[in-house]
Coordinates of C-alpha atoms and ligand atoms in Angstrom, one line a residue:
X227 CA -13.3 -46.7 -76.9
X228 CA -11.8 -48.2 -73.9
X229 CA -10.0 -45.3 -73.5
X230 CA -12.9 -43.6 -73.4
X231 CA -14.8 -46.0 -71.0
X232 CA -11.8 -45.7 -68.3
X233 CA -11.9 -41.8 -68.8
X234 CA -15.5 -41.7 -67.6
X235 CA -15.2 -44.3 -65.0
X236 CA -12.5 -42.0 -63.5
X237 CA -14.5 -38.9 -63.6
X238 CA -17.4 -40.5 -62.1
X239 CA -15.1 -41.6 -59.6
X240 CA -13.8 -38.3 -58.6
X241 CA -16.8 -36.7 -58.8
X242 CA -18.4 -39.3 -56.3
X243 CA -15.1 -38.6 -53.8
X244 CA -15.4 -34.8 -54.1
X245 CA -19.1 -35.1 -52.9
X246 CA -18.1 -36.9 -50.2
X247 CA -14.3 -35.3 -49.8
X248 CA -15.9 -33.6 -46.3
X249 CA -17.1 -37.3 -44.8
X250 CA -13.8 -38.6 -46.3
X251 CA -11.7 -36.1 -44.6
X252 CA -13.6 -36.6 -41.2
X253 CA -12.5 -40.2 -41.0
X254 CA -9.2 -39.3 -42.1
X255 CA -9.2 -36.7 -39.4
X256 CA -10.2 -39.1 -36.6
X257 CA -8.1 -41.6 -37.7
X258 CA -5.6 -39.4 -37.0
X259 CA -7.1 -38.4 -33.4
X260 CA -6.6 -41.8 -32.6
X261 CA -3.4 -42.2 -33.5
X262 CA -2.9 -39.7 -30.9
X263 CA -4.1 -41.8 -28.5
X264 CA -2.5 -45.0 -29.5
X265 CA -3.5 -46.8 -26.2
X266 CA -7.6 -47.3 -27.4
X267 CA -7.5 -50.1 -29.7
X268 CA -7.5 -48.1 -33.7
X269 CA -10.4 -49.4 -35.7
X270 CA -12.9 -49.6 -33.2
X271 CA -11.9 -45.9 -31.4
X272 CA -11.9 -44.4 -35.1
X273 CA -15.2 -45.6 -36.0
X274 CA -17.0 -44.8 -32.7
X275 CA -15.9 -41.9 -32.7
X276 CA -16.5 -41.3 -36.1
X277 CA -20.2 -42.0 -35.5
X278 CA -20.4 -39.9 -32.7
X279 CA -19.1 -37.0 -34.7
X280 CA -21.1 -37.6 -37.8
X281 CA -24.2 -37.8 -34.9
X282 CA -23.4 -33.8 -33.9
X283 CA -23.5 -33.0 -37.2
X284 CA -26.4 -34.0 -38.0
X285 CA -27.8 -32.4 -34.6
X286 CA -26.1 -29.1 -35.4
X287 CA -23.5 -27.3 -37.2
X288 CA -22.1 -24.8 -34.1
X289 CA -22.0 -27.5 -31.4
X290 CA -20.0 -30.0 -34.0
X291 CA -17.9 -27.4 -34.8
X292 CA -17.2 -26.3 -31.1
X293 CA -17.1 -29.5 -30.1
X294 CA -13.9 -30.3 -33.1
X295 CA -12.0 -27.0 -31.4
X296 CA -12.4 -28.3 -27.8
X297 CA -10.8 -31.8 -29.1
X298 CA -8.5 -30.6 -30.9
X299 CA -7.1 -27.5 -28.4
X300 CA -7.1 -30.3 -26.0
X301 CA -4.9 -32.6 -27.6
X302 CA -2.6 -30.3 -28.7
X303 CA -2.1 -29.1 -25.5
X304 CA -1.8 -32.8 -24.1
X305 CA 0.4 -34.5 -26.6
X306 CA 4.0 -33.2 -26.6
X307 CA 2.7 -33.6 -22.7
X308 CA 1.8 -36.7 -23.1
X309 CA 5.2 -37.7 -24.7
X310 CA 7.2 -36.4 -21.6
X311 CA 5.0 -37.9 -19.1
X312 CA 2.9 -40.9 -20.4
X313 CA -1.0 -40.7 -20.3
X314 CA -2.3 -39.0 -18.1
X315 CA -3.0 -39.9 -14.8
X316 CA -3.1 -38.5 -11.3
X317 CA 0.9 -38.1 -10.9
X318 CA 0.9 -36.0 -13.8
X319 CA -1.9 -34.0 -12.1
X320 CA 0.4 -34.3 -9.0
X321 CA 2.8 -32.9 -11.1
X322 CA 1.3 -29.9 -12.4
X323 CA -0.6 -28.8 -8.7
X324 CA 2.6 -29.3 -7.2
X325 CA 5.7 -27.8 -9.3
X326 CA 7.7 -25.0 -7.8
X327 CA 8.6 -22.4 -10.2
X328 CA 12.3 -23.6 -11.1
X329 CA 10.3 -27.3 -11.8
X330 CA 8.0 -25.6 -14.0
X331 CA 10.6 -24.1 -16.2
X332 CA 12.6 -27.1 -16.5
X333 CA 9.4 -29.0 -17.2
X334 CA 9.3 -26.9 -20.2
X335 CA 12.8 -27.5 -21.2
X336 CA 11.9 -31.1 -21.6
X337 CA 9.8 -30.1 -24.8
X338 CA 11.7 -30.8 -28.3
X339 CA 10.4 -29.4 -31.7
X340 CA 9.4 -32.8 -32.9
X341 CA 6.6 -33.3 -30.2
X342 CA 4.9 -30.2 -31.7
X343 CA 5.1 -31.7 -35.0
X344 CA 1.9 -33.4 -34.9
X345 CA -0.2 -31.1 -32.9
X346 CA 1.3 -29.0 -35.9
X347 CA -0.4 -31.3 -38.8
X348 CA -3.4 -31.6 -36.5
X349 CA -4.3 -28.1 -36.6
X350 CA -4.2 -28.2 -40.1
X351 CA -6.4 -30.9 -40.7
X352 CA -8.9 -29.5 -38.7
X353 CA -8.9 -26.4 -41.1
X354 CA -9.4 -28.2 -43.8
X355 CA -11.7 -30.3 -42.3
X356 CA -13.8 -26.4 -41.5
X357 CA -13.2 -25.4 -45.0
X358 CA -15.1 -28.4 -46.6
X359 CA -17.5 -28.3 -44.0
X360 CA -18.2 -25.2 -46.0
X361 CA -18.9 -26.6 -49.0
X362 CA -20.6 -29.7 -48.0
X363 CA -24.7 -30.0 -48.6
X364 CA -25.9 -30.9 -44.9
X365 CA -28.6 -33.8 -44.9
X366 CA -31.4 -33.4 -43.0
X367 CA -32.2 -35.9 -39.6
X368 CA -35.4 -36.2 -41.6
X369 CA -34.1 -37.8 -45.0
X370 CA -31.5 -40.0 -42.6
X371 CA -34.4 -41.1 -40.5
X372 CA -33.2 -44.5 -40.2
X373 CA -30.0 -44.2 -40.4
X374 CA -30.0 -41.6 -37.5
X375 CA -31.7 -43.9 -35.0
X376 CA -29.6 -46.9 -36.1
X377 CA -26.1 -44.7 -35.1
X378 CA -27.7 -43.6 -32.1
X379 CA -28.4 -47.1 -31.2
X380 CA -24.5 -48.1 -32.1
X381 CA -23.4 -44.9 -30.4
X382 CA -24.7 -45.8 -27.2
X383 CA -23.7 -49.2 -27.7
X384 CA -20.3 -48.3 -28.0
X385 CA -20.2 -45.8 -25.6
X386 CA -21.5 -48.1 -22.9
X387 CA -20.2 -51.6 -24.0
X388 CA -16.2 -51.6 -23.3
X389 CA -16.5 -50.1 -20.0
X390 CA -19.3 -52.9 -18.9
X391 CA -16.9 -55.2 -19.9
X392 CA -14.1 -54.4 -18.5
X393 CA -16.5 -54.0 -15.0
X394 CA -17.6 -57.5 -15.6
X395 CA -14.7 -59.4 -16.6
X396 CA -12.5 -57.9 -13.4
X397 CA -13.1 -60.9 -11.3
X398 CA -10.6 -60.4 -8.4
X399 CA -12.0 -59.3 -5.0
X400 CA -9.2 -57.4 -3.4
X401 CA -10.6 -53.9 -4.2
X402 CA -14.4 -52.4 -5.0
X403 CA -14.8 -52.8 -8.8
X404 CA -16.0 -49.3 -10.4
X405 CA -17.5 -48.7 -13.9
X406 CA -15.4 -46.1 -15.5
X407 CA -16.6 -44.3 -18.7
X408 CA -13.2 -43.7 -19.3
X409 CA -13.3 -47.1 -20.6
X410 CA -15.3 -46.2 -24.0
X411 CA -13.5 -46.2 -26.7
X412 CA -14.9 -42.7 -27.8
X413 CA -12.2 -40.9 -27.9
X414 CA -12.9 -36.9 -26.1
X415 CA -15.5 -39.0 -24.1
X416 CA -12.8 -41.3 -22.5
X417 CA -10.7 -38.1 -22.2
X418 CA -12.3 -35.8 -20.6
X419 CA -14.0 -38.3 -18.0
X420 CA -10.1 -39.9 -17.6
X421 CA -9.0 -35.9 -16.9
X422 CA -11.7 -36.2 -14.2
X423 CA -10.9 -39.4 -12.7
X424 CA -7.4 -38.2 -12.2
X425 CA -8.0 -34.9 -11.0
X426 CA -10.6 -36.5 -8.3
X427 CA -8.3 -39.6 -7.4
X428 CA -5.4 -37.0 -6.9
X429 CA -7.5 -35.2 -4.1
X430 CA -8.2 -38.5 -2.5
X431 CA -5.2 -39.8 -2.8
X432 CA -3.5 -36.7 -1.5
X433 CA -5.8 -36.7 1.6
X434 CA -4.9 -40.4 2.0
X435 CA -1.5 -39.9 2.2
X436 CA -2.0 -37.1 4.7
X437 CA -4.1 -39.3 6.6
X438 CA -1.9 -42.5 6.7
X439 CA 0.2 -41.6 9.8
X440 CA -3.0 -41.1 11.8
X441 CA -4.4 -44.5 11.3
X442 CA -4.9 -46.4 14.7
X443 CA -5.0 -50.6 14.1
X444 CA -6.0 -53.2 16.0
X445 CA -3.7 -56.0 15.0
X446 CA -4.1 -58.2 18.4
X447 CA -0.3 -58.6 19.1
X448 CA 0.3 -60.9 20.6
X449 CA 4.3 -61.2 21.6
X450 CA 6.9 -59.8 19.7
X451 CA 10.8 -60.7 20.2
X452 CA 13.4 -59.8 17.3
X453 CA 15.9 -61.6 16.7
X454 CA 17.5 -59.2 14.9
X455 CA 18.3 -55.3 15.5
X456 CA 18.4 -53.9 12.0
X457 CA 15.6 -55.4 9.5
X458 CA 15.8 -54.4 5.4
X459 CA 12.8 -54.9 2.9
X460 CA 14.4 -54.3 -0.1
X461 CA 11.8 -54.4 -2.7
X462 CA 12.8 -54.7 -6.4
X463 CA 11.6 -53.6 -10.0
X464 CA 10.5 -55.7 -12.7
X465 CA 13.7 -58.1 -12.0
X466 CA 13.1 -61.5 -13.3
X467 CA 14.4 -64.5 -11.6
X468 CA 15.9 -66.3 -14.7
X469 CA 18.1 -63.0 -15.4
X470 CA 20.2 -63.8 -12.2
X471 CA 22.6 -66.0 -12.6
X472 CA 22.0 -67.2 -8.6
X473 CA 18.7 -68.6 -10.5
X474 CA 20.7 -70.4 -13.6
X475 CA 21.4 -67.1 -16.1
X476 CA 24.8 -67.7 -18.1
X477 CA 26.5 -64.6 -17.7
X478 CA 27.5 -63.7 -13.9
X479 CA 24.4 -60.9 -12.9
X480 CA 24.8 -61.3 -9.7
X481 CA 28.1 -62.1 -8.1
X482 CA 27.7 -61.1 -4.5
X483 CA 24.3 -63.5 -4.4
X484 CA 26.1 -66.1 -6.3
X485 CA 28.2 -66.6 -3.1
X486 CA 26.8 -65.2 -0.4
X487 CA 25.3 -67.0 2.6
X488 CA 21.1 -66.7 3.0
X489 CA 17.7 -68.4 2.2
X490 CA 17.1 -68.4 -1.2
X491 CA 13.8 -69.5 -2.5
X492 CA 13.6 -70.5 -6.5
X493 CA 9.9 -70.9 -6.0
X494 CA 8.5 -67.3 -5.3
X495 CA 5.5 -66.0 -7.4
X496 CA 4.3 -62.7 -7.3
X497 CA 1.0 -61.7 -6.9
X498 CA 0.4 -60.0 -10.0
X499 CA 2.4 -58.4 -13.1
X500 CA 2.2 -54.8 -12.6
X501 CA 3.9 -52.9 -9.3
X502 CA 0.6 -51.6 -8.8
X503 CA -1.4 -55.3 -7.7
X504 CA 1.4 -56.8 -6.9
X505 CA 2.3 -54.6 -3.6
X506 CA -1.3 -54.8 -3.3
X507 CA -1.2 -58.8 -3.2
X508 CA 1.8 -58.7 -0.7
X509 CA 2.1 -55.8 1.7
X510 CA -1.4 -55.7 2.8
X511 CA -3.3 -58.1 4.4
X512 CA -6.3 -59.4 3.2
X513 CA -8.8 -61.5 5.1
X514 CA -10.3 -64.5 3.5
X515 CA -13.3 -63.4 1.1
X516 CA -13.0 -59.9 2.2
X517 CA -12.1 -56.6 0.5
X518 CA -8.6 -55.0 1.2
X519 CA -8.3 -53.1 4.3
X520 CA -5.8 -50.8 3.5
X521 CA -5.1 -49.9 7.2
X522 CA -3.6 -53.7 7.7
X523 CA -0.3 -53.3 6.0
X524 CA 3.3 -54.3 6.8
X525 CA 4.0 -51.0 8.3
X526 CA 1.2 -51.1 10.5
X527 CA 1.9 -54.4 11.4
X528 CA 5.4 -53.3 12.4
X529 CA 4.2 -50.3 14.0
X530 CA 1.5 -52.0 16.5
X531 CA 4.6 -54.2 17.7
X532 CA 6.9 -50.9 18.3
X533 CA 9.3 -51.6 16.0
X534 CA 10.6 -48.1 14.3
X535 CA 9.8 -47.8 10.5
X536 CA 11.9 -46.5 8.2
X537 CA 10.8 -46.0 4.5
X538 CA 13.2 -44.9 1.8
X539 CA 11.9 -44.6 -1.8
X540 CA 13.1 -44.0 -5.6
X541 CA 9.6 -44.5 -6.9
X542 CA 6.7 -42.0 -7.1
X543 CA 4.8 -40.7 -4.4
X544 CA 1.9 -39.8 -6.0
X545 CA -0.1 -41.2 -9.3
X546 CA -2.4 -44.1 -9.7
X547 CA 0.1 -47.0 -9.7
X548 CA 2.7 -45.2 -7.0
X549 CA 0.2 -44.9 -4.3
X550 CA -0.1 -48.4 -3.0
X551 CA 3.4 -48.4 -1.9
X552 CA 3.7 -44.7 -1.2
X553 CA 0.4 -44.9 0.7
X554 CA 2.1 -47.4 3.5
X555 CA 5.3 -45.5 3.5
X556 CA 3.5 -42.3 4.5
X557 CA 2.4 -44.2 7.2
X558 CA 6.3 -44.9 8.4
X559 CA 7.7 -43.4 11.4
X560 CA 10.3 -41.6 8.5
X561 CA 10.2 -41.2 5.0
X562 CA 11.8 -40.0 1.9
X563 CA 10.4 -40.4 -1.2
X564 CA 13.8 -39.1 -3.3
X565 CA 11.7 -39.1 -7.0
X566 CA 9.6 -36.0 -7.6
X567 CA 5.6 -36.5 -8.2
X568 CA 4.7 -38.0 -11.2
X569 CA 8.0 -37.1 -12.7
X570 CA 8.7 -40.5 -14.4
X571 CA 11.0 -39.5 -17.5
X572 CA 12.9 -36.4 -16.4
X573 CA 13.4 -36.4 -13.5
X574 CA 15.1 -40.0 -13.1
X575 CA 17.0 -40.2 -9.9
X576 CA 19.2 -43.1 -9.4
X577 CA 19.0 -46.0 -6.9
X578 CA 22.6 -45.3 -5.3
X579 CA 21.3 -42.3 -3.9
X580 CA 18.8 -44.2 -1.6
X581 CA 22.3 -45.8 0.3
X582 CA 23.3 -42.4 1.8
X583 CA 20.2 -41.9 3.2
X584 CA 20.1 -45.0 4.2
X585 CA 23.0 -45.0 5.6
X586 CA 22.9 -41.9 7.5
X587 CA 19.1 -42.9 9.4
X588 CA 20.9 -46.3 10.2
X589 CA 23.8 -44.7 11.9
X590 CA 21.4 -42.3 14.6
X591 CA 21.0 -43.1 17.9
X592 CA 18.8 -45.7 18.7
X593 CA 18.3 -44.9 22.4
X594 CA 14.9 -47.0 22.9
X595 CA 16.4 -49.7 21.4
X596 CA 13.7 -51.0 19.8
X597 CA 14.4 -53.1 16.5
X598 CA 14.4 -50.9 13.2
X599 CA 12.9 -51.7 9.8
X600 CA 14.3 -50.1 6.7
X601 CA 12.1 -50.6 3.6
X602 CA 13.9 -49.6 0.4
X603 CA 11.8 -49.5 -2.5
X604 CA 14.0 -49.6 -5.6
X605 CA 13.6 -48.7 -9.1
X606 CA 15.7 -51.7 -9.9
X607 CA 15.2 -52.7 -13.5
X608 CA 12.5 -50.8 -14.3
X609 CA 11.4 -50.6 -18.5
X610 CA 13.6 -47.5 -20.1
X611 CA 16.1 -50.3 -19.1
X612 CA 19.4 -48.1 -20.2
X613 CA 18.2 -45.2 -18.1
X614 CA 18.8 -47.4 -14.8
X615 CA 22.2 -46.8 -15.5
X616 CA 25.1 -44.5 -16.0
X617 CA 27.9 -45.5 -18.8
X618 CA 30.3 -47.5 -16.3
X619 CA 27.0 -49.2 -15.3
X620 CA 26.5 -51.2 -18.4
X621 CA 28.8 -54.1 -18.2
X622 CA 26.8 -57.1 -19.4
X623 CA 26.7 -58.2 -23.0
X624 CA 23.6 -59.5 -23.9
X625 CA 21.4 -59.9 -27.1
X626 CA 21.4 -56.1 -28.1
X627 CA 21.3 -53.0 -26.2
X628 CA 18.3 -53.1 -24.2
X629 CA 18.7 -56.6 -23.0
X630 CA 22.1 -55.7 -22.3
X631 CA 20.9 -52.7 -20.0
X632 CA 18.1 -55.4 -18.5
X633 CA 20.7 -58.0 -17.3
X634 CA 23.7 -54.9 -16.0
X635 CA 20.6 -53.1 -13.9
X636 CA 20.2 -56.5 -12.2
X637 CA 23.9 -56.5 -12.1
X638 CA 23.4 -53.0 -10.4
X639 CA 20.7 -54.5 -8.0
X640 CA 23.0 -57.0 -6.5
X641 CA 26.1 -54.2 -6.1
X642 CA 22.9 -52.3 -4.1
X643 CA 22.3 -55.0 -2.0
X644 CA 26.2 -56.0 -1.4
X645 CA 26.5 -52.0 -0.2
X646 CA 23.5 -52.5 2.2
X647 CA 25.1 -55.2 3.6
X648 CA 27.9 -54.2 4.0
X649 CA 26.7 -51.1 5.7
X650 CA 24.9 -53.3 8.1
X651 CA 28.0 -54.9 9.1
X652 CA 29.9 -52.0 9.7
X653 CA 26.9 -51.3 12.5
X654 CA 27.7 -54.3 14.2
X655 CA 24.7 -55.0 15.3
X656 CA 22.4 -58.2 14.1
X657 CA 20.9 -57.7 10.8
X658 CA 18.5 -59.4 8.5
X659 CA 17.5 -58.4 4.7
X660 CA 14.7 -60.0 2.5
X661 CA 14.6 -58.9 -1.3
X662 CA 12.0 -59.5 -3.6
X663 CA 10.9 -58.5 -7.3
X664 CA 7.7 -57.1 -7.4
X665 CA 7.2 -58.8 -10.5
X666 CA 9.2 -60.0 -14.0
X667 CA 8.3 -58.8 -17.3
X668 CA 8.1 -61.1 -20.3
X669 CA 9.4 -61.3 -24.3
X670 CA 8.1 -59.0 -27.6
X671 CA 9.2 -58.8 -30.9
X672 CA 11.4 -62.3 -30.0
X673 CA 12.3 -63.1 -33.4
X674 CA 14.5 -60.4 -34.2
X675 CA 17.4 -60.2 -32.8
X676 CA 17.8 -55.9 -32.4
X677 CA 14.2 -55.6 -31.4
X678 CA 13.5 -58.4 -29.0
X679 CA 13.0 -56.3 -25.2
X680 CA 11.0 -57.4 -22.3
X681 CA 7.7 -55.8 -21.6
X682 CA 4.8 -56.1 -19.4
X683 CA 2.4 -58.5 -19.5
X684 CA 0.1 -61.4 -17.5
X685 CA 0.2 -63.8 -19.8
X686 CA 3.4 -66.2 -18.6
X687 CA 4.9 -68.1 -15.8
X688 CA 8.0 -65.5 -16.0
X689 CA 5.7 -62.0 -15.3
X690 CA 5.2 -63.5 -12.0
X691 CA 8.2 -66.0 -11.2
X692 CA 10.6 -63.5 -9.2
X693 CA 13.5 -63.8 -7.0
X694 CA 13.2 -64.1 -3.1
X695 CA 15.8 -64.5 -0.5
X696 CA 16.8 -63.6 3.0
X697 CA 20.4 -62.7 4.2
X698 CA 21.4 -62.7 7.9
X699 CA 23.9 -61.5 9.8
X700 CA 23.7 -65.0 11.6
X701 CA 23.7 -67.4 8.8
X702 CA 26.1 -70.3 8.7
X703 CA 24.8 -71.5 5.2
X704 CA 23.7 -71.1 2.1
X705 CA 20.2 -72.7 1.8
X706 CA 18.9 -72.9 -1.9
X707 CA 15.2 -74.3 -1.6
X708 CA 12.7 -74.4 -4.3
X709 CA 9.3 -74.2 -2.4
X710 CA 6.4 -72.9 -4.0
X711 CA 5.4 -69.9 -2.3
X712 CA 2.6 -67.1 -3.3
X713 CA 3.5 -63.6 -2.6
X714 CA -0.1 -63.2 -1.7
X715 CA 1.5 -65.0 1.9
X716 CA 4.4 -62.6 2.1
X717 CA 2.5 -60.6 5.0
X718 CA 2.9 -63.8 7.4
X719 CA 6.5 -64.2 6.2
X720 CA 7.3 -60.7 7.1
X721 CA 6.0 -61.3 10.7
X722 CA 7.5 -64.2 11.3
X723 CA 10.6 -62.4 10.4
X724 CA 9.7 -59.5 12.7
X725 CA 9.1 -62.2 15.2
X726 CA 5.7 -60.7 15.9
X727 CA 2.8 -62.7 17.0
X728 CA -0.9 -61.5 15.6
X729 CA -4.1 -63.0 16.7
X730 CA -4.9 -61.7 13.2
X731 CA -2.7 -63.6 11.3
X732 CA -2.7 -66.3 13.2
X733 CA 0.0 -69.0 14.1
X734 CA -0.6 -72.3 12.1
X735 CA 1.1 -71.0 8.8
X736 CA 5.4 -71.6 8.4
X737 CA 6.2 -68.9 5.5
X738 CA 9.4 -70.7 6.1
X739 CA 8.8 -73.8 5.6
X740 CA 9.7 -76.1 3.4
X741 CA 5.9 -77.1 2.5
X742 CA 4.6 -75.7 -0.9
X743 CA 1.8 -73.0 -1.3
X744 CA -0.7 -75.2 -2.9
X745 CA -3.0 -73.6 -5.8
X746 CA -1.1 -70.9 -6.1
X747 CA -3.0 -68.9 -8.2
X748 CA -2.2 -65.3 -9.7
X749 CA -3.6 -61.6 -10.8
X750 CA -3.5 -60.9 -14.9
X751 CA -4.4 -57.8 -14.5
X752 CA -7.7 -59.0 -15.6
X753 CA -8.8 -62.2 -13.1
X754 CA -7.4 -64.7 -10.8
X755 CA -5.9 -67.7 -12.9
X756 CA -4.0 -70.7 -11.4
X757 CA 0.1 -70.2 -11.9
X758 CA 0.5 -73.2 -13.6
X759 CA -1.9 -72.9 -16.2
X760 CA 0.0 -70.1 -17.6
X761 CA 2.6 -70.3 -20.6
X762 CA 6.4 -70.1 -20.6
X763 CA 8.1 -67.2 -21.5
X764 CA 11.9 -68.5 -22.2
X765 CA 14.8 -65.8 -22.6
X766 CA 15.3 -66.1 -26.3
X767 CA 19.1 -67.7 -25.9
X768 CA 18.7 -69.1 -29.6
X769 CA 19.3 -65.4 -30.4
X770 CA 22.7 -65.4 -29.3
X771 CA 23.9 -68.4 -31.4
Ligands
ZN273 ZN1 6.9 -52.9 -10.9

């Protein structure tokens, strides 16, 4: 009898699941989609989008079915691209619009069997998915009445809801907010209009950039006299100030720091936790409860007091989060930008190969005899932490293998910035460096030992807490000073090193001093918080007990 009871209850079962196989493979099928996409957040991208689907079916049978090739032709296409490249964003467009030949077929050498392997399985489940549409009985908009309004309602809701409040939450004033649809979480919707924003944002960045060197600014000089000949910006990647052992880490990271004479600040906090903000906090200057101009920059600055510009780059030219930089080193008297456009996985090119150049542009006659700035934006210790570095380069121990690559491309920094110098030395002329970090990186997965890695994030003191220091050719000392100092001031730092005098920025502010930033508050990526409300991010030295 039971038997018989459980036999029934599983046939009524099946038969229930084979009606609704078709609605059953759908969500399967987006579910899948999304996986694609792993950046929306899962449940709420599948279900949207699963509403939005189920909507066009109801509508009509050709446009839901055109509609599932588009998608899924598109994604097939941009996966394995996707894979090489990251999502997509205006470098990548940069890199398509602008590959030579030769680039293009070594863009398709990059491709490996196993990135087809999905778009593979995706096909498939999409003929499935049309072969059941076959079978299935279509309900009518009229017997769904209800129901049909009621997803229309939660359609839009969805549709419209994450980008409003992402728009509304973005409190910081540096830049005009925008309302992106890209936003939704509606899968093709947030594609195609992303596609768009990237293929527009490339044009105006590209014009932009063409633009930059044109750009005529009234800074109000007001004296300039360098004390120095030769001035170097080094900028830095990701490096976090608790990795170097100048700033307390164990093992020796940076030896040549760890002895050398200079300024060095313990107290330096970036602007923000991403490259992107954080230049955007600290090379350009930004008048009290006004927007960004983007023609006041440190180049610019340099520029209206005739000092020569020099900018040497191993980081993108072109892509949404390259541009801020790349923007004010078009706008140098020289550049070379030594990474491709947009190539950010193949076509990694190291750091040492900036010191030739380098090297070779300090060397030329300098008949004017103006004071020079060299700006060299590194890579540094940028995430793909092992790719920083050949084999020879990986000399620190530490944790596991990524961590170990983290702490030897800091190691790497400091051998950069010990070959600068030195180089400046050999052109015996006065000299004066600043490095800084364009911001840290913080902790995941700190509780196992194999997996623990630093990532992005705004959530702790260390994202923002970099290193900061100043070597001269004329200093006697080493001065170690823990002043509390927001990047968002570097601008008036950088002129008082130039020795330049600005109506614009005024006079009553001492970068140098000794007097603490007070407030200093910081950029999540989301809104302005104060620095010290934020939480601590420890390296995980229990680990290694
Ligand atoms: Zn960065």
């Amino acid at each position: 009898m039971a038997l018989l009871f459980n036999k029934s209850i599983v046939k009524n079962t099946l038969q229930y699941l084979n009606l609704r196989l078709f609605y059953i493979w759908l969500l399967f099928f987006f579910f899948f989609l999304v996986a694609i996409s792993p950046e929306i957040s899962a449940p709420y991208a599948v279900a949207s989008t699963y509403i939005f689907y189920y909507l066009l079916y109801l509508i009509n049978n050709t446009i839901f079915k055109i509609s599932l090739y588009f998608l899924t032709i598109s994604l097939v296409i941009y996966y394995p691209i996707s894979m090489l490249y990251g999502t997509i964003n205006s470098g990548i467009i940069a890199a398509f619009l602008e590959t030579n030949f030769s680039e293009a077929a070594s863009f398709l050498g990059g491709f490996s069997v196993d990135m087809f392997i999905l778009p593979f399985l995706y096909i498939l489940s999409l003929i499935i998915l049309i072969r059941l549409l076959k079978y299935n009985i279509k309900p009518t908009i009229k017997s769904q009445k209800i129901l049909f309004i009621i997803l229309i309602v939660v359609f839009l809701f969805t549709l419209l809801y994450s980008p409003s409040v992402i728009y509304f939450k973005n409190n910081y004033d540096w830049e005009e907010k925008t309302w992106k649809l890209s936003n939704t979480p509606i899968n093709i919707i947030s594609f195609y209009s992303e596609m768009y924003n990237s293929f527009e944002s490339y044009y105006t960045e590209k014009k932009l950039l063409e633009n930059a060197k044109d750009i005529m600014v009234d800074w109000n000089i007001l004296s300039t006299s360098s004390q120095y000949k030769n001035y170097v910006l080094v900028i830095g990647e990701s490096a976090r100030k608790d990795y170097f052992s100048t700033y307390g880490f164990p093992l020796q990271t940076t030896p040549f720091l760890d002895k050398t004479n200079g300024y060095i600040n313990q107290g330096y906090i970036s602007a923000a936790p991403g490259t992107y903000h954080s230049l955007l906090g600290s090379l350009y200057f930004k008048e009290k409860e006004k927007k960004i101009d983007y023609a006041y920059n440190i180049i610019t600055l340099a520029k209206a007091a005739k000092i020569e510009t020099i900018w040497l780059s191993n980081q993108g030219a072109i892509g949404k989060y390259d541009t801020i930089a790349s923007r004010i080193g078009a706008s140098a008297d020289k550049q070379y930008f030594i990474k491709k456009a947009g190539y950010n996985t193949s076509g990694e090119t190291d750091d040492l190969e900036l010191l030739p150049l380098f090297q070779n542009e300090l060397k030329k006659e300098n008949p004017t005899d103006k004071a020079r700035l060299f700006v060299l934006h590194l890579m540094g210790s940028h995430q793909k932490f092992c790719s920083r570095l050949n084999e020879e380069e990986k000399k620190i121990i530490f944790i596991n293998e990524n961590l170990s690559c983290y702490a030897s491309s800091i190691l790497k920094t400091d051998a950069i910035i010990e070959k600068i110098i030195a180089q400046l030395q050999q052109q015996n002329e006065p000299y004066s460096l600043i490095y800084f970090s364009d911001h840290g990186l913080s902790h995941i997965n700190k509780d196992d030992q194999e997996k623990v890695t630093l990532d992005y994030s705004g959530k702790f003191k260390q994202n923002y807490a970099v290193p900061f220091f100043k070597l001269s050719s004329d200093d006697s000392d080493r001065t170690v000073v823990n002043t509390q100092r927001s990047a968002m001031n570097f601008i008036y730092g950088f002129a008082q090193w130039l020795g330049i005098k600005s109506q614009r920025l005024g006079q009553s502010y001492d970068f140098f001093s000794e007097k603490n930033d007070s407030a200093i508050k910081v950029y999540n990526f989301e809104q302005m918080l104060p620095f010290n409300s934020l939480e601590s991010d420890p390296i995980p030295y229990y680990l290694t007990k």
